[in-house]
Each structure stands twice: as structure tokens, then as C-alpha cells.
Short mmCIF file of C-alpha atoms in Angstrom, two decimals:
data_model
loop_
_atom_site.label_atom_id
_atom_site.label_comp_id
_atom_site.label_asym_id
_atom_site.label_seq_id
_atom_site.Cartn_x
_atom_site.Cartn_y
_atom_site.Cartn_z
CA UNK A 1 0.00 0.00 0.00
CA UNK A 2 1.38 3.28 -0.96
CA UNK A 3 2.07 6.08 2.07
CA UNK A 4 -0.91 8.43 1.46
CA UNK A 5 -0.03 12.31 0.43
CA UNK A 6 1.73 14.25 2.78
CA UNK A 7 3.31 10.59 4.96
CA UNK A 8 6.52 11.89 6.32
CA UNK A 9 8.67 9.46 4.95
CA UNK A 10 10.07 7.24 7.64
CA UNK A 11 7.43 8.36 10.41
CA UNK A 12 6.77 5.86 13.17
CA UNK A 13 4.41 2.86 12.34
CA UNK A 14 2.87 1.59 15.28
CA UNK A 15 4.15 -0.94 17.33
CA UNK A 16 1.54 -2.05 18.86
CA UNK A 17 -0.91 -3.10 15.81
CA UNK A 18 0.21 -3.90 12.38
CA UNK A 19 -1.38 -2.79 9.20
CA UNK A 20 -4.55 -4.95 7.68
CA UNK A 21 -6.80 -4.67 5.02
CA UNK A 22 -10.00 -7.08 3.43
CA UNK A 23 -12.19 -7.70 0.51
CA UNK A 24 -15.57 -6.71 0.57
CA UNK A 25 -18.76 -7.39 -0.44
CA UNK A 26 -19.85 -5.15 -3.48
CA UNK A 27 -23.47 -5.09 -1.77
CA UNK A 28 -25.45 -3.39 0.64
CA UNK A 29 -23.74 -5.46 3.42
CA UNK A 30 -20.53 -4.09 2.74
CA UNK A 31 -20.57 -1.12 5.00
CA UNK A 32 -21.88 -3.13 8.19
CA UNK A 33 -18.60 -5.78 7.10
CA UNK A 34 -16.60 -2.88 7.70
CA UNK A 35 -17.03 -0.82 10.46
CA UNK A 36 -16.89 -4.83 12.29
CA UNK A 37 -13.40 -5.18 10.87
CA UNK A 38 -12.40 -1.47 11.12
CA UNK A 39 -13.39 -2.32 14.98
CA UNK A 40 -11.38 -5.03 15.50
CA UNK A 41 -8.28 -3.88 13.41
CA UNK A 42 -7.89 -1.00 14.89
CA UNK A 43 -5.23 0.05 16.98
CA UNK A 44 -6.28 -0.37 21.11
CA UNK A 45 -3.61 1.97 22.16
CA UNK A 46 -3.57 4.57 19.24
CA UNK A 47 -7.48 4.81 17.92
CA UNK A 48 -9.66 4.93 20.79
CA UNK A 49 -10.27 8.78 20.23
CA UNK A 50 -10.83 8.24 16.94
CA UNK A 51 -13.09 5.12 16.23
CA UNK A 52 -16.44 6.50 15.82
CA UNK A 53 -15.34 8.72 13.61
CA UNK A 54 -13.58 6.25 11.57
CA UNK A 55 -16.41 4.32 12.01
CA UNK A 56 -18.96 6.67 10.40
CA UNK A 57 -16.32 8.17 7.51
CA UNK A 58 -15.78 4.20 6.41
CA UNK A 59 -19.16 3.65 6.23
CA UNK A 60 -19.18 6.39 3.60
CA UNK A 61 -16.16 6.07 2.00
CA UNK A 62 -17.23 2.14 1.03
CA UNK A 63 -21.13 3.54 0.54
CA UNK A 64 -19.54 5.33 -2.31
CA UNK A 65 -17.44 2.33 -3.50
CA UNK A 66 -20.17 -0.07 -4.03
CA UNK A 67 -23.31 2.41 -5.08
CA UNK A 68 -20.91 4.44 -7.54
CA UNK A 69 -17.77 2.56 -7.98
CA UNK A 70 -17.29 -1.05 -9.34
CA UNK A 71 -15.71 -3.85 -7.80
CA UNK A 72 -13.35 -5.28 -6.02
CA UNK A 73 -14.19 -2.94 -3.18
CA UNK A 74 -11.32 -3.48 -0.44
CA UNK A 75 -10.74 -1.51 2.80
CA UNK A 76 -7.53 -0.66 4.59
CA UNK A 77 -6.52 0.83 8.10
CA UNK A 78 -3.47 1.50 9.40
CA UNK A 79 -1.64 3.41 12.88
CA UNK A 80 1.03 5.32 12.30
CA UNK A 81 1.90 6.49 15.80
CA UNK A 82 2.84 10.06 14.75
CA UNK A 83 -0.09 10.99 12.50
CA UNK A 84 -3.21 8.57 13.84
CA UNK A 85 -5.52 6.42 11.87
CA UNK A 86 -5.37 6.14 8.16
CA UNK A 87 -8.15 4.60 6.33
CA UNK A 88 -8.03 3.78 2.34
CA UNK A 89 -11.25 2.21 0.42
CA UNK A 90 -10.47 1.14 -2.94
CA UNK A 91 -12.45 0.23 -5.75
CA UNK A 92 -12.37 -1.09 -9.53
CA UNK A 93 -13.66 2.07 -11.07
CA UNK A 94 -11.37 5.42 -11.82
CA UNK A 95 -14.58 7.97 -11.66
CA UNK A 96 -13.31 10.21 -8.79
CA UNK A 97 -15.43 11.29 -5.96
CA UNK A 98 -17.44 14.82 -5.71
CA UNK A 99 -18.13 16.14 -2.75
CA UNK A 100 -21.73 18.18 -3.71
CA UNK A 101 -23.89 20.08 -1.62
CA UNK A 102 -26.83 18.73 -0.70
CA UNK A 103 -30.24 20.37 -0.08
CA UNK A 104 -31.94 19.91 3.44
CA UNK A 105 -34.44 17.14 2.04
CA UNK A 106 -31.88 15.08 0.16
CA UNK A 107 -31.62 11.34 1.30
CA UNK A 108 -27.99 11.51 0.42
CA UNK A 109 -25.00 13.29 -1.09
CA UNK A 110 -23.33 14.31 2.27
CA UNK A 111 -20.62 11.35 2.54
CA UNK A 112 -18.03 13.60 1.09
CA UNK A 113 -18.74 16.61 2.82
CA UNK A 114 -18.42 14.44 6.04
CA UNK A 115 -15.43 13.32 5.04
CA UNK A 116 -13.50 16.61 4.49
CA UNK A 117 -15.15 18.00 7.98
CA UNK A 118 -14.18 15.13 10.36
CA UNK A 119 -10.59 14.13 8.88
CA UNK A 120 -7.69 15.91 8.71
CA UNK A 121 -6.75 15.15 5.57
CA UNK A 122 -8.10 13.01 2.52
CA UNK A 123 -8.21 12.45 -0.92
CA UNK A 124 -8.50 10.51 -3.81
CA UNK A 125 -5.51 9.14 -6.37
CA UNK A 126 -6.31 6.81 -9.67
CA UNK A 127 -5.01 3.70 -9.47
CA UNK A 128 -3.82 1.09 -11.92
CA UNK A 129 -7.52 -0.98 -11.49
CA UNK A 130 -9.48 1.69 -10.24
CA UNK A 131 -8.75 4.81 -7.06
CA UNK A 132 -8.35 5.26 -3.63
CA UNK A 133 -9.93 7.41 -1.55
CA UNK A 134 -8.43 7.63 2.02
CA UNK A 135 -8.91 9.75 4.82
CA UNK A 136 -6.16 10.66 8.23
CA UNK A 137 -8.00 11.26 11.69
CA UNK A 138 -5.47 12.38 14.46
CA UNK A 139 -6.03 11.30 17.73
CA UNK A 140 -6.14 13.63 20.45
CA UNK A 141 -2.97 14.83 22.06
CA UNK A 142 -4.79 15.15 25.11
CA UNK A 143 -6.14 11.46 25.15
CA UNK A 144 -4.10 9.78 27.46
CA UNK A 145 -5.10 6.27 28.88
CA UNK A 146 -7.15 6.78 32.16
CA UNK A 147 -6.83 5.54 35.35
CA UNK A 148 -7.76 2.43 35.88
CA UNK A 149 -9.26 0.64 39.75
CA UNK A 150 -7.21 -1.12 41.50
CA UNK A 151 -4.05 0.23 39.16
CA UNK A 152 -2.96 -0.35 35.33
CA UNK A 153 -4.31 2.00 33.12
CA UNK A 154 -7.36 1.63 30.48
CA UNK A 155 -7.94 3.73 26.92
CA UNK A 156 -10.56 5.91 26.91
#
């Protein structure tokens, strides 16, 4: 998997959980499929801050995939421990996203615009059997684990 746009070269990949991606279903189950593996390949340590966010932008990103996209529709996450969690949905066809605006009684058209409000960064690159479109959420500095009873610590 190529480092997204703007990966400092040689930043810190996380120790703690290593990268993983899947294939998904090019159906209406695909979303459900995966925010469960987005949940349990994410990093314990690292995305805590960050998962329903991640959560919710996924479900978009791979919404997008199989209603506009073609297959094979395949999701990625990763921790990098000095820029957070990087999600990248891919897909078999090169038409690029476009964010729209949509009007207050529209059913849809606001994945995009979700996307570029909740992230820090995203985009979309062509690819040699289709794009990517990926998306960087930064975990809080201030999250530290919390205290835990009886000692040991616990994310939040």
C-alpha cells in the first residue's frame, strides 16, 4: 500500500498493531462488514479517540465504492503512531469522488462533505484498477489512557 499524500517518509508505524486490510462485499452489506473489521483492526492503544469517527467516515467512504464505484471494493486501516488512523477504500472504477452540496431534504450526497469535515486530511488518487480514496484522523494529544481501579491503566 502506498504512504498516502503528505506521509513523512520514515514516520513511526505503530508498534503495537500492524497494518490490515479485506475484501468486501460489493453489496449493501458491505458497509456493516466494515465498520466490524475497522473495529477489531484497529489500533487499542492509538485509535480509541478516533473510532467512531472512523467508524462513520468508512461507512461512507465504502457507501460510495459499491453504489458508484465497481468492484473489487477493499478496505484498509493503518496506525502510524505520529499521524493517527489512516483509512483507504479502494475500488475497480477510476470515476473520482465529488463532494456536492446537498439540499436539506436530500436522502444523500453528504458522505463527502463528512469526510472533508471530520478528517484531517483526505483524498483521492487513480489507481492502476481503479482509485483510492483515504482519509487521516489524528487522535487527540490530550487522550491519554485513564486511570484504571485497583491500578494499570485503560484507553478511553
Amino acid at each position: 500500500m502506498p504512504p498516502a499524500p503528505g506521509q513523512t517518509p520514515g514516520a513511526a508505524v505503530c508498534d503495537v498493531t500492524a497494518a490490515a486490510s479485506t475484501t468486501l462485499p460489493s453489496d449493501a452489506s458491505a458497509p456493516r462488514t466494515a465498520r466490524v473489521f475497522l473495529r477489531a483492526a484497529r489500533c487499542p492503544r492509538h485509535h480509541a479517540t478516533v473510532l467512531d469517527d472512523a467508524e462513520l467516515l468508512t461507512s461512507e467512504l465504502v457507501t460510495n465504492a459499491v453504489v458508484h464505484g465497481a468492484p473489487p471494493v477493499t478496505l484498509a486501516v493503518e496506525c502510524d503512531t505520529s499521524s493517527g488512523m489512516r483509512v483507504r477504500v479502494t475500488d475497480g472504477s477510476s470515476r473520482q469522488p465529488l463532494p456536492r452540496s446537498a439540499r436539506p431534504a436530500d436522502v444523500d450526497g453528504r458522505g463527502m462533505a463528512l469526510v472533508d469535515l471530520l478528517s484531517a486530511a483526505w483524498g483521492a488518487e487513480p489507481t492502476e484498477h481503479g482509485k483510492e480514496v483515504w482519509f487521516l484522523l489524528r487522535r487527540s494529544p490530550l487522550a491519554e489512557p485513564l486511570p484504571f481501579p485497583g491500578g494499570g491503566r485503560r484507553d478511553p
